[in-house]
Amino acid sequence: MKIIHSIEEMRLYLLGVKKAGKTVGLVPTMGYLHEGHLTLMKRAKENCDLVVTSIFVNPTQFGVGEDYEQYPRDLKRDGALAEGVGVDVIFAPSTDEMYPKDYHTFVQVQALTAGLCGASRPTHFRGVTTVVTKLLLIIQPDYAYFGQKDAQQVTVIERMVEDLNIPVTIIRVPIVREEDGLAMSSRNVYLTPEERKEALVLSHSLIEAEALIKKGERKSEIIRKMIEQKIGESSRAQIDYVAIVDGKTLERIDLLSGKVLIALAVKYSKARLLDNLLLEV
Ligand code: AMP
């Protein structure tokens, strides 16, 4: 496995790969890899001749006062894990390489980024779409893999790729969970042991929501209240949002029908956790 830090070297390397007619899969990450990331990489390995994973803690997607400085980083450990699942190249540029001093360009998706995480993190998605555009232009993959864990993110990226006619196929990979149901996240390391136990209310409330819907409940207000009540049982939890939205437009809905996304963001002192359920009603 190769580790490449410069954009120029990455481009040169891929020139040879493309000339040989090989398909390229990209898995963008911020590193501190876990089984969720590795599942994306395994999917890429199944579909593509060459798998590139980028590891870059992208400063432009962090707001003022967020955890950019504290975000866990360990390239050595990540390298071993990525190599273990067959990743061919790690692209790990420096911040200066991606955003030199005179950098001024941003990519922004409207509407889809206004609600959910965009409401409390107003500059977040602009940073995500900008860095993903740069990565797609540098690597020019045939396929790029994103997790359903960040449901709004993958929806925004699908929109961006379609709107900007970027020639890549986006693959959504289902949420990978710990054995007890907690959605895997690099930020789970911020949880204290007590918070880690309590954080199960996220996945449990979604399981209960699904059961309610299976029984015939269609009113989003009733489902939302049940979820809020369930999360309220965790005294350390601070709800950012519990949202029931159309799975495509991400607009709030009163009655469930078609593709529905139930999305949660909950804060535990240092960790802001996400979880969601995407279902066809
Ligand atoms: P991150 O390093 O957190 O930016 O995540 C990189 C990619 O991995 C994103 O596409 C995430 O949605 C995806 N991802 C992170 N956690 C999970 C998970 N538990 N299950 C599936 N995908 C995940």
PDB file of C-alpha atoms and ligand atoms in Angstrom:
ATOM      1  CA  MET A   1       0.000   0.000   0.000  1.00  0.00           C
ATOM      2  CA  LYS A   2       1.221   3.476  -0.917  1.00  0.00           C
ATOM      3  CA  ILE A   3       0.804   6.613   1.175  1.00  0.00           C
ATOM      4  CA  ILE A   4       0.780   9.765  -0.935  1.00  0.00           C
ATOM      5  CA  HIS A   5       0.805  13.275   0.509  1.00  0.00           C
ATOM      6  CA  SER A   6       1.038  15.495  -2.557  1.00  0.00           C
ATOM      7  CA  ILE A   7      -1.694  16.258  -5.088  1.00  0.00           C
ATOM      8  CA  GLU A   8       0.793  16.164  -7.957  1.00  0.00           C
ATOM      9  CA  GLU A   9       2.100  12.729  -7.005  1.00  0.00           C
ATOM     10  CA  MET A  10      -1.458  11.434  -6.587  1.00  0.00           C
ATOM     11  CA  ARG A  11      -2.353  12.674 -10.082  1.00  0.00           C
ATOM     12  CA  LEU A  12       0.769  11.167 -11.644  1.00  0.00           C
ATOM     13  CA  TYR A  13       0.177   7.829  -9.950  1.00  0.00           C
ATOM     14  CA  LEU A  14      -3.443   7.717 -11.145  1.00  0.00           C
ATOM     15  CA  LEU A  15      -2.477   8.597 -14.699  1.00  0.00           C
ATOM     16  CA  GLY A  16      -0.787   5.210 -15.007  1.00  0.00           C
ATOM     17  CA  VAL A  17      -3.705   3.432 -13.351  1.00  0.00           C
ATOM     18  CA  LYS A  18      -6.255   5.015 -15.710  1.00  0.00           C
ATOM     19  CA  LYS A  19      -4.083   4.296 -18.763  1.00  0.00           C
ATOM     20  CA  ALA A  20      -4.116   0.644 -17.784  1.00  0.00           C
ATOM     21  CA  GLY A  21      -7.934   0.831 -17.917  1.00  0.00           C
ATOM     22  CA  LYS A  22      -8.417   0.129 -14.215  1.00  0.00           C
ATOM     23  CA  THR A  23     -11.495   1.309 -12.305  1.00  0.00           C
ATOM     24  CA  VAL A  24     -10.856   3.496  -9.270  1.00  0.00           C
ATOM     25  CA  GLY A  25     -12.912   3.648  -6.060  1.00  0.00           C
ATOM     26  CA  LEU A  26     -12.555   6.497  -3.562  1.00  0.00           C
ATOM     27  CA  VAL A  27     -13.445   6.381   0.128  1.00  0.00           C
ATOM     28  CA  PRO A  28     -13.115   9.869   1.639  1.00  0.00           C
ATOM     29  CA  THR A  29     -12.554   9.905   5.419  1.00  0.00           C
ATOM     30  CA  MET A  30     -11.201  12.048   8.203  1.00  0.00           C
ATOM     31  CA  GLY A  31      -9.263   9.070   9.541  1.00  0.00           C
ATOM     32  CA  TYR A  32      -9.211   7.437  12.967  1.00  0.00           C
ATOM     33  CA  LEU A  33     -10.691   4.495  11.136  1.00  0.00           C
ATOM     34  CA  HIS A  34     -13.247   2.079  12.536  1.00  0.00           C
ATOM     35  CA  GLU A  35     -15.280  -0.793  11.119  1.00  0.00           C
ATOM     36  CA  GLY A  36     -17.724   1.688   9.522  1.00  0.00           C
ATOM     37  CA  HIS A  37     -14.960   3.160   7.367  1.00  0.00           C
ATOM     38  CA  LEU A  38     -13.476  -0.286   6.710  1.00  0.00           C
ATOM     39  CA  THR A  39     -16.844  -1.532   5.448  1.00  0.00           C
ATOM     40  CA  LEU A  40     -16.863   1.265   2.852  1.00  0.00           C
ATOM     41  CA  MET A  41     -13.348   0.244   1.826  1.00  0.00           C
ATOM     42  CA  LYS A  42     -14.314  -3.429   1.551  1.00  0.00           C
ATOM     43  CA  ARG A  43     -17.270  -2.472  -0.657  1.00  0.00           C
ATOM     44  CA  ALA A  44     -14.920  -0.422  -2.834  1.00  0.00           C
ATOM     45  CA  LYS A  45     -12.488  -3.331  -3.047  1.00  0.00           C
ATOM     46  CA  GLU A  46     -15.271  -5.628  -4.269  1.00  0.00           C
ATOM     47  CA  ASN A  47     -16.237  -3.235  -7.098  1.00  0.00           C
ATOM     48  CA  CYS A  48     -13.040  -1.524  -8.173  1.00  0.00           C
ATOM     49  CA  ASP A  49      -9.576  -2.478  -9.419  1.00  0.00           C
ATOM     50  CA  LEU A  50      -7.886   0.167  -7.296  1.00  0.00           C
ATOM     51  CA  VAL A  51      -9.061   1.623  -3.984  1.00  0.00           C
ATOM     52  CA  VAL A  52      -7.938   5.015  -2.756  1.00  0.00           C
ATOM     53  CA  THR A  53      -8.907   6.259   0.675  1.00  0.00           C
ATOM     54  CA  SER A  54      -8.319   9.846   1.617  1.00  0.00           C
ATOM     55  CA  ILE A  55      -7.487  10.722   5.192  1.00  0.00           C
ATOM     56  CA  PHE A  56      -7.828  14.416   5.810  1.00  0.00           C
ATOM     57  CA  VAL A  57      -9.287  16.229   8.804  1.00  0.00           C
ATOM     58  CA  ASN A  58     -10.883  18.982   6.770  1.00  0.00           C
ATOM     59  CA  PRO A  59     -10.739  22.303   8.639  1.00  0.00           C
ATOM     60  CA  THR A  60     -13.390  24.018   6.495  1.00  0.00           C
ATOM     61  CA  GLN A  61     -16.142  21.686   7.695  1.00  0.00           C
ATOM     62  CA  PHE A  62     -15.571  22.533  11.358  1.00  0.00           C
ATOM     63  CA  GLY A  63     -17.246  25.607  12.812  1.00  0.00           C
ATOM     64  CA  VAL A  64     -15.714  28.017  15.301  1.00  0.00           C
ATOM     65  CA  GLY A  65     -15.457  26.333  18.714  1.00  0.00           C
ATOM     66  CA  GLU A  66     -15.943  22.829  17.285  1.00  0.00           C
ATOM     67  CA  ASP A  67     -13.541  19.907  17.743  1.00  0.00           C
ATOM     68  CA  TYR A  68     -11.078  20.440  14.847  1.00  0.00           C
ATOM     69  CA  GLU A  69      -8.037  20.541  17.148  1.00  0.00           C
ATOM     70  CA  GLN A  70      -9.144  17.621  19.326  1.00  0.00           C
ATOM     71  CA  TYR A  71     -10.337  15.398  16.456  1.00  0.00           C
ATOM     72  CA  PRO A  72      -8.478  12.059  16.882  1.00  0.00           C
ATOM     73  CA  ARG A  73      -5.628  11.482  14.423  1.00  0.00           C
ATOM     74  CA  ASP A  74      -3.400   8.404  14.020  1.00  0.00           C
ATOM     75  CA  LEU A  75      -2.096   7.846  10.497  1.00  0.00           C
ATOM     76  CA  LYS A  76       0.073   4.876  11.475  1.00  0.00           C
ATOM     77  CA  ARG A  77      -2.835   2.970  12.944  1.00  0.00           C
ATOM     78  CA  ASP A  78      -5.101   3.989  10.031  1.00  0.00           C
ATOM     79  CA  GLY A  79      -2.495   2.775   7.536  1.00  0.00           C
ATOM     80  CA  ALA A  80      -2.395  -0.695   9.076  1.00  0.00           C
ATOM     81  CA  LEU A  81      -6.207  -0.946   9.176  1.00  0.00           C
ATOM     82  CA  ALA A  82      -6.652   0.248   5.593  1.00  0.00           C
ATOM     83  CA  GLU A  83      -3.954  -2.085   4.311  1.00  0.00           C
ATOM     84  CA  GLY A  84      -5.696  -4.946   6.122  1.00  0.00           C
ATOM     85  CA  VAL A  85      -8.822  -4.532   3.985  1.00  0.00           C
ATOM     86  CA  GLY A  86      -6.903  -4.153   0.735  1.00  0.00           C
ATOM     87  CA  VAL A  87      -6.745  -0.391   0.241  1.00  0.00           C
ATOM     88  CA  ASP A  88      -4.135   0.340  -2.435  1.00  0.00           C
ATOM     89  CA  VAL A  89      -3.394   3.995  -1.772  1.00  0.00           C
ATOM     90  CA  ILE A  90      -3.904   6.366   1.143  1.00  0.00           C
ATOM     91  CA  PHE A  91      -4.082   9.984   0.064  1.00  0.00           C
ATOM     92  CA  ALA A  92      -3.200  12.063   3.116  1.00  0.00           C
ATOM     93  CA  PRO A  93      -2.548  15.655   2.085  1.00  0.00           C
ATOM     94  CA  SER A  94      -1.539  18.385   4.517  1.00  0.00           C
ATOM     95  CA  THR A  95      -3.864  21.315   5.181  1.00  0.00           C
ATOM     96  CA  ASP A  96      -1.536  23.609   3.199  1.00  0.00           C
ATOM     97  CA  GLU A  97      -1.619  21.215   0.269  1.00  0.00           C
ATOM     98  CA  MET A  98      -5.436  21.336   0.134  1.00  0.00           C
ATOM     99  CA  TYR A  99      -5.873  24.979   1.180  1.00  0.00           C
ATOM    100  CA  PRO A 100      -2.834  27.055   0.283  1.00  0.00           C
ATOM    101  CA  LYS A 101      -2.612  30.617   1.636  1.00  0.00           C
ATOM    102  CA  ASP A 102      -4.460  32.244  -1.269  1.00  0.00           C
ATOM    103  CA  TYR A 103      -7.357  29.758  -1.304  1.00  0.00           C
ATOM    104  CA  HIS A 104     -10.755  31.404  -2.020  1.00  0.00           C
ATOM    105  CA  THR A 105     -13.116  28.910  -3.679  1.00  0.00           C
ATOM    106  CA  PHE A 106     -16.068  27.086  -2.109  1.00  0.00           C
ATOM    107  CA  VAL A 107     -18.789  24.802  -3.427  1.00  0.00           C
ATOM    108  CA  GLN A 108     -22.214  25.185  -1.878  1.00  0.00           C
ATOM    109  CA  VAL A 109     -25.403  23.117  -2.217  1.00  0.00           C
ATOM    110  CA  GLN A 110     -28.537  25.118  -1.387  1.00  0.00           C
ATOM    111  CA  ALA A 111     -31.779  23.977   0.290  1.00  0.00           C
ATOM    112  CA  LEU A 112     -30.695  20.471   1.336  1.00  0.00           C
ATOM    113  CA  THR A 113     -28.082  21.984   3.658  1.00  0.00           C
ATOM    114  CA  ALA A 114     -30.418  24.400   5.463  1.00  0.00           C
ATOM    115  CA  GLY A 115     -32.027  22.023   7.958  1.00  0.00           C
ATOM    116  CA  LEU A 116     -30.951  19.131  10.213  1.00  0.00           C
ATOM    117  CA  CYS A 117     -27.185  19.419  10.865  1.00  0.00           C
ATOM    118  CA  GLY A 118     -27.027  22.555   8.686  1.00  0.00           C
ATOM    119  CA  ALA A 119     -29.201  24.443  11.164  1.00  0.00           C
ATOM    120  CA  SER A 120     -26.725  24.115  14.033  1.00  0.00           C
ATOM    121  CA  ARG A 121     -23.601  23.889  11.839  1.00  0.00           C
ATOM    122  CA  PRO A 122     -24.240  26.562   9.180  1.00  0.00           C
ATOM    123  CA  THR A 123     -20.798  26.359   7.502  1.00  0.00           C
ATOM    124  CA  HIS A 124     -20.348  22.589   7.795  1.00  0.00           C
ATOM    125  CA  PHE A 125     -21.725  21.363   4.463  1.00  0.00           C
ATOM    126  CA  ARG A 126     -19.967  24.084   2.477  1.00  0.00           C
ATOM    127  CA  GLY A 127     -16.721  22.636   3.828  1.00  0.00           C
ATOM    128  CA  VAL A 128     -17.788  19.069   3.060  1.00  0.00           C
ATOM    129  CA  THR A 129     -18.893  19.784  -0.507  1.00  0.00           C
ATOM    130  CA  THR A 130     -15.766  21.819  -1.170  1.00  0.00           C
ATOM    131  CA  VAL A 131     -13.360  19.143   0.033  1.00  0.00           C
ATOM    132  CA  VAL A 132     -15.284  16.329  -1.665  1.00  0.00           C
ATOM    133  CA  THR A 133     -15.271  18.261  -4.954  1.00  0.00           C
ATOM    134  CA  LYS A 134     -11.511  18.745  -4.648  1.00  0.00           C
ATOM    135  CA  LEU A 135     -10.996  15.038  -3.895  1.00  0.00           C
ATOM    136  CA  LEU A 136     -13.213  14.003  -6.812  1.00  0.00           C
ATOM    137  CA  LEU A 137     -11.249  16.310  -9.149  1.00  0.00           C
ATOM    138  CA  ILE A 138      -7.860  15.122  -7.898  1.00  0.00           C
ATOM    139  CA  ILE A 139      -8.631  11.397  -7.929  1.00  0.00           C
ATOM    140  CA  GLN A 140     -11.366  11.237 -10.598  1.00  0.00           C
ATOM    141  CA  PRO A 141     -12.751   7.957  -9.278  1.00  0.00           C
ATOM    142  CA  ASP A 142     -15.348   5.852 -11.056  1.00  0.00           C
ATOM    143  CA  TYR A 143     -17.085   5.207  -7.728  1.00  0.00           C
ATOM    144  CA  ALA A 144     -17.068   7.088  -4.424  1.00  0.00           C
ATOM    145  CA  TYR A 145     -18.371   5.525  -1.203  1.00  0.00           C
ATOM    146  CA  PHE A 146     -20.257   7.339   1.562  1.00  0.00           C
ATOM    147  CA  GLY A 147     -21.960   6.085   4.716  1.00  0.00           C
ATOM    148  CA  GLN A 148     -25.664   6.297   5.420  1.00  0.00           C
ATOM    149  CA  LYS A 149     -24.568   7.209   8.971  1.00  0.00           C
ATOM    150  CA  ASP A 150     -24.204  10.761   7.689  1.00  0.00           C
ATOM    151  CA  ALA A 151     -27.519  10.694   5.831  1.00  0.00           C
ATOM    152  CA  GLN A 152     -27.710  14.403   5.063  1.00  0.00           C
ATOM    153  CA  GLN A 153     -24.093  14.440   3.873  1.00  0.00           C
ATOM    154  CA  VAL A 154     -24.587  11.652   1.326  1.00  0.00           C
ATOM    155  CA  THR A 155     -27.853  13.229   0.116  1.00  0.00           C
ATOM    156  CA  VAL A 156     -26.088  16.575  -0.374  1.00  0.00           C
ATOM    157  CA  ILE A 157     -23.198  14.917  -2.211  1.00  0.00           C
ATOM    158  CA  GLU A 158     -25.534  12.994  -4.524  1.00  0.00           C
ATOM    159  CA  ARG A 159     -27.244  16.309  -5.363  1.00  0.00           C
ATOM    160  CA  MET A 160     -23.925  18.082  -5.933  1.00  0.00           C
ATOM    161  CA  VAL A 161     -22.586  15.347  -8.225  1.00  0.00           C
ATOM    162  CA  GLU A 162     -25.771  15.444 -10.263  1.00  0.00           C
ATOM    163  CA  ASP A 163     -25.979  19.259 -10.396  1.00  0.00           C
ATOM    164  CA  LEU A 164     -22.320  19.706 -11.347  1.00  0.00           C
ATOM    165  CA  ASN A 165     -22.302  16.731 -13.762  1.00  0.00           C
ATOM    166  CA  ILE A 166     -19.358  15.157 -11.981  1.00  0.00           C
ATOM    167  CA  PRO A 167     -18.716  11.803 -13.684  1.00  0.00           C
ATOM    168  CA  VAL A 168     -18.725   9.546 -10.629  1.00  0.00           C
ATOM    169  CA  THR A 169     -21.200   7.053  -9.198  1.00  0.00           C
ATOM    170  CA  ILE A 170     -21.964   7.602  -5.514  1.00  0.00           C
ATOM    171  CA  ILE A 171     -22.496   4.428  -3.489  1.00  0.00           C
ATOM    172  CA  ARG A 172     -24.369   4.627  -0.178  1.00  0.00           C
ATOM    173  CA  VAL A 173     -23.281   2.099   2.421  1.00  0.00           C
ATOM    174  CA  PRO A 174     -25.619   1.190   5.335  1.00  0.00           C
ATOM    175  CA  ILE A 175     -24.795   2.185   8.930  1.00  0.00           C
ATOM    176  CA  VAL A 176     -22.308  -0.063  10.712  1.00  0.00           C
ATOM    177  CA  ARG A 177     -23.046  -0.439  14.424  1.00  0.00           C
ATOM    178  CA  GLU A 178     -21.315  -1.680  17.563  1.00  0.00           C
ATOM    179  CA  GLU A 179     -22.704  -4.985  18.852  1.00  0.00           C
ATOM    180  CA  ASP A 180     -25.058  -3.165  21.217  1.00  0.00           C
ATOM    181  CA  GLY A 181     -26.412  -0.919  18.449  1.00  0.00           C
ATOM    182  CA  LEU A 182     -24.466   2.329  18.823  1.00  0.00           C
ATOM    183  CA  ALA A 183     -23.603   3.693  15.370  1.00  0.00           C
ATOM    184  CA  MET A 184     -19.830   3.608  14.947  1.00  0.00           C
ATOM    185  CA  SER A 185     -18.132   7.007  14.849  1.00  0.00           C
ATOM    186  CA  SER A 186     -14.625   8.354  15.339  1.00  0.00           C
ATOM    187  CA  ARG A 187     -16.207  10.733  17.852  1.00  0.00           C
ATOM    188  CA  ASN A 188     -17.401   7.882  20.111  1.00  0.00           C
ATOM    189  CA  VAL A 189     -13.972   8.096  21.805  1.00  0.00           C
ATOM    190  CA  TYR A 190     -15.155  11.382  23.360  1.00  0.00           C
ATOM    191  CA  LEU A 191     -17.858   9.552  25.370  1.00  0.00           C
ATOM    192  CA  THR A 192     -17.301   8.865  29.065  1.00  0.00           C
ATOM    193  CA  PRO A 193     -18.217   5.291  30.147  1.00  0.00           C
ATOM    194  CA  GLU A 194     -21.528   6.574  31.576  1.00  0.00           C
ATOM    195  CA  GLU A 195     -22.339   8.490  28.397  1.00  0.00           C
ATOM    196  CA  ARG A 196     -21.398   5.470  26.262  1.00  0.00           C
ATOM    197  CA  LYS A 197     -24.035   3.402  28.103  1.00  0.00           C
ATOM    198  CA  GLU A 198     -26.677   6.111  27.888  1.00  0.00           C
ATOM    199  CA  ALA A 199     -25.984   6.761  24.196  1.00  0.00           C
ATOM    200  CA  LEU A 200     -27.817   3.530  23.367  1.00  0.00           C
ATOM    201  CA  VAL A 201     -31.035   5.540  23.582  1.00  0.00           C
ATOM    202  CA  LEU A 202     -30.334   6.809  20.063  1.00  0.00           C
ATOM    203  CA  SER A 203     -30.468   3.444  18.316  1.00  0.00           C
ATOM    204  CA  HIS A 204     -33.110   2.109  20.726  1.00  0.00           C
ATOM    205  CA  SER A 205     -35.442   5.026  20.020  1.00  0.00           C
ATOM    206  CA  LEU A 206     -35.109   4.377  16.271  1.00  0.00           C
ATOM    207  CA  ILE A 207     -35.923   0.691  16.767  1.00  0.00           C
ATOM    208  CA  GLU A 208     -39.042   1.717  18.707  1.00  0.00           C
ATOM    209  CA  ALA A 209     -39.965   4.217  16.005  1.00  0.00           C
ATOM    210  CA  GLU A 210     -39.722   1.508  13.386  1.00  0.00           C
ATOM    211  CA  ALA A 211     -41.957  -0.768  15.477  1.00  0.00           C
ATOM    212  CA  LEU A 212     -44.540   2.023  15.856  1.00  0.00           C
ATOM    213  CA  ILE A 213     -44.538   2.593  12.099  1.00  0.00           C
ATOM    214  CA  LYS A 214     -44.887  -1.152  11.447  1.00  0.00           C
ATOM    215  CA  LYS A 215     -47.960  -1.105  13.706  1.00  0.00           C
ATOM    216  CA  GLY A 216     -49.467   1.560  11.460  1.00  0.00           C
ATOM    217  CA  GLU A 217     -48.538   4.905  13.032  1.00  0.00           C
ATOM    218  CA  ARG A 218     -48.131   7.572  10.329  1.00  0.00           C
ATOM    219  CA  LYS A 219     -48.194  10.847  12.285  1.00  0.00           C
ATOM    220  CA  SER A 220     -44.666  12.209  12.510  1.00  0.00           C
ATOM    221  CA  GLU A 221     -45.498  14.293  15.600  1.00  0.00           C
ATOM    222  CA  ILE A 222     -46.380  11.157  17.589  1.00  0.00           C
ATOM    223  CA  ILE A 223     -43.248   9.320  16.472  1.00  0.00           C
ATOM    224  CA  ARG A 224     -41.050  12.359  17.137  1.00  0.00           C
ATOM    225  CA  LYS A 225     -42.472  12.804  20.654  1.00  0.00           C
ATOM    226  CA  MET A 226     -41.885   9.139  21.449  1.00  0.00           C
ATOM    227  CA  ILE A 227     -38.258   9.442  20.313  1.00  0.00           C
ATOM    228  CA  GLU A 228     -37.714  12.630  22.330  1.00  0.00           C
ATOM    229  CA  GLN A 229     -39.186  10.975  25.389  1.00  0.00           C
ATOM    230  CA  LYS A 230     -36.960   7.937  24.967  1.00  0.00           C
ATOM    231  CA  ILE A 231     -33.834  10.079  24.535  1.00  0.00           C
ATOM    232  CA  GLY A 232     -34.973  12.117  27.544  1.00  0.00           C
ATOM    233  CA  GLU A 233     -34.478   8.972  29.661  1.00  0.00           C
ATOM    234  CA  SER A 234     -30.755   9.586  29.201  1.00  0.00           C
ATOM    235  CA  SER A 235     -30.045  12.409  31.659  1.00  0.00           C
ATOM    236  CA  ARG A 236     -26.744  13.359  30.005  1.00  0.00           C
ATOM    237  CA  ALA A 237     -28.250  13.700  26.526  1.00  0.00           C
ATOM    238  CA  GLN A 238     -28.920  17.064  24.940  1.00  0.00           C
ATOM    239  CA  ILE A 239     -31.059  16.817  21.824  1.00  0.00           C
ATOM    240  CA  ASP A 240     -29.904  18.928  18.888  1.00  0.00           C
ATOM    241  CA  TYR A 241     -32.708  17.640  16.659  1.00  0.00           C
ATOM    242  CA  VAL A 242     -35.124  14.788  16.103  1.00  0.00           C
ATOM    243  CA  ALA A 243     -36.368  15.220  12.553  1.00  0.00           C
ATOM    244  CA  ILE A 244     -38.751  13.254  10.380  1.00  0.00           C
ATOM    245  CA  VAL A 245     -38.201  14.298   6.785  1.00  0.00           C
ATOM    246  CA  ASP A 246     -38.716  13.261   3.204  1.00  0.00           C
ATOM    247  CA  GLY A 247     -35.792  10.978   2.334  1.00  0.00           C
ATOM    248  CA  LYS A 248     -35.014  12.871  -0.879  1.00  0.00           C
ATOM    249  CA  THR A 249     -35.787  16.541  -0.225  1.00  0.00           C
ATOM    250  CA  LEU A 250     -35.005  16.419   3.528  1.00  0.00           C
ATOM    251  CA  GLU A 251     -38.081  18.589   4.119  1.00  0.00           C
ATOM    252  CA  ARG A 252     -40.130  18.000   7.270  1.00  0.00           C
ATOM    253  CA  ILE A 253     -43.265  15.926   6.769  1.00  0.00           C
ATOM    254  CA  ASP A 254     -46.413  15.631   8.904  1.00  0.00           C
ATOM    255  CA  LEU A 255     -47.501  12.258   7.595  1.00  0.00           C
ATOM    256  CA  LEU A 256     -45.159   9.411   6.749  1.00  0.00           C
ATOM    257  CA  SER A 257     -45.290   8.090   3.219  1.00  0.00           C
ATOM    258  CA  GLY A 258     -42.767   7.010   0.604  1.00  0.00           C
ATOM    259  CA  LYS A 259     -39.082   7.337   1.409  1.00  0.00           C
ATOM    260  CA  VAL A 260     -38.800   8.676   4.952  1.00  0.00           C
ATOM    261  CA  LEU A 261     -35.723   9.614   6.971  1.00  0.00           C
ATOM    262  CA  ILE A 262     -35.819   9.790  10.745  1.00  0.00           C
ATOM    263  CA  ALA A 263     -32.640  11.573  11.778  1.00  0.00           C
ATOM    264  CA  LEU A 264     -31.217  12.347  15.217  1.00  0.00           C
ATOM    265  CA  ALA A 265     -28.387  14.509  16.483  1.00  0.00           C
ATOM    266  CA  VAL A 266     -27.708  14.315  20.207  1.00  0.00           C
ATOM    267  CA  LYS A 267     -24.942  15.904  22.255  1.00  0.00           C
ATOM    268  CA  TYR A 268     -23.130  14.335  25.180  1.00  0.00           C
ATOM    269  CA  SER A 269     -20.734  16.890  26.701  1.00  0.00           C
ATOM    270  CA  LYS A 270     -17.914  16.570  24.122  1.00  0.00           C
ATOM    271  CA  ALA A 271     -19.517  14.231  21.570  1.00  0.00           C
ATOM    272  CA  ARG A 272     -22.212  15.146  19.068  1.00  0.00           C
ATOM    273  CA  LEU A 273     -23.693  11.848  17.894  1.00  0.00           C
ATOM    274  CA  LEU A 274     -25.760  11.137  14.803  1.00  0.00           C
ATOM    275  CA  ASP A 275     -28.046   8.247  13.991  1.00  0.00           C
ATOM    276  CA  ASN A 276     -30.867   7.699  11.543  1.00  0.00           C
ATOM    277  CA  LEU A 277     -33.332   5.336  10.004  1.00  0.00           C
ATOM    278  CA  LEU A 278     -34.210   5.420   6.315  1.00  0.00           C
ATOM    279  CA  LEU A 279     -37.338   3.517   5.451  1.00  0.00           C
ATOM    280  CA  GLU A 280     -39.971   3.054   2.786  1.00  0.00           C
ATOM    281  CA  VAL A 281     -43.462   3.596   4.219  1.00  0.00           C
TER     282      VAL A 281
HETATM  283  P1  AMP B   1     -15.711  10.470   8.600  1.00  0.00           P
HETATM  284  O1  AMP B   1     -14.315   9.992   8.744  1.00  0.00           O
HETATM  285  O2  AMP B   1     -16.468  10.505   9.883  1.00  0.00           O
HETATM  286  O3  AMP B   1     -15.811  11.748   7.803  1.00  0.00           O
HETATM  287  O4  AMP B   1     -16.468   9.379   7.743  1.00  0.00           O
HETATM  288  C1  AMP B   1     -16.000   8.979   6.485  1.00  0.00           C
HETATM  289  C2  AMP B   1     -17.064   8.177   5.792  1.00  0.00           C
HETATM  290  O5  AMP B   1     -17.365   7.024   6.561  1.00  0.00           O
HETATM  291  C3  AMP B   1     -18.373   8.959   5.619  1.00  0.00           C
HETATM  292  O6  AMP B   1     -18.924   8.654   4.348  1.00  0.00           O
HETATM  293  C4  AMP B   1     -19.231   8.404   6.724  1.00  0.00           C
HETATM  294  O7  AMP B   1     -20.605   8.474   6.469  1.00  0.00           O
HETATM  295  C5  AMP B   1     -18.754   6.962   6.771  1.00  0.00           C
HETATM  296  N1  AMP B   1     -19.064   6.377   8.078  1.00  0.00           N
HETATM  297  C6  AMP B   1     -18.676   6.824   9.293  1.00  0.00           C
HETATM  298  N2  AMP B   1     -19.197   6.065  10.268  1.00  0.00           N
HETATM  299  C7  AMP B   1     -19.941   5.107   9.658  1.00  0.00           C
HETATM  300  C8  AMP B   1     -20.741   4.017  10.116  1.00  0.00           C
HETATM  301  N3  AMP B   1     -20.891   3.752  11.404  1.00  0.00           N
HETATM  302  N4  AMP B   1     -21.355   3.258   9.203  1.00  0.00           N
HETATM  303  C9  AMP B   1     -21.227   3.520   7.875  1.00  0.00           C
HETATM  304  N5  AMP B   1     -20.491   4.520   7.381  1.00  0.00           N
HETATM  305  C10 AMP B   1     -19.846   5.300   8.253  1.00  0.00           C
END
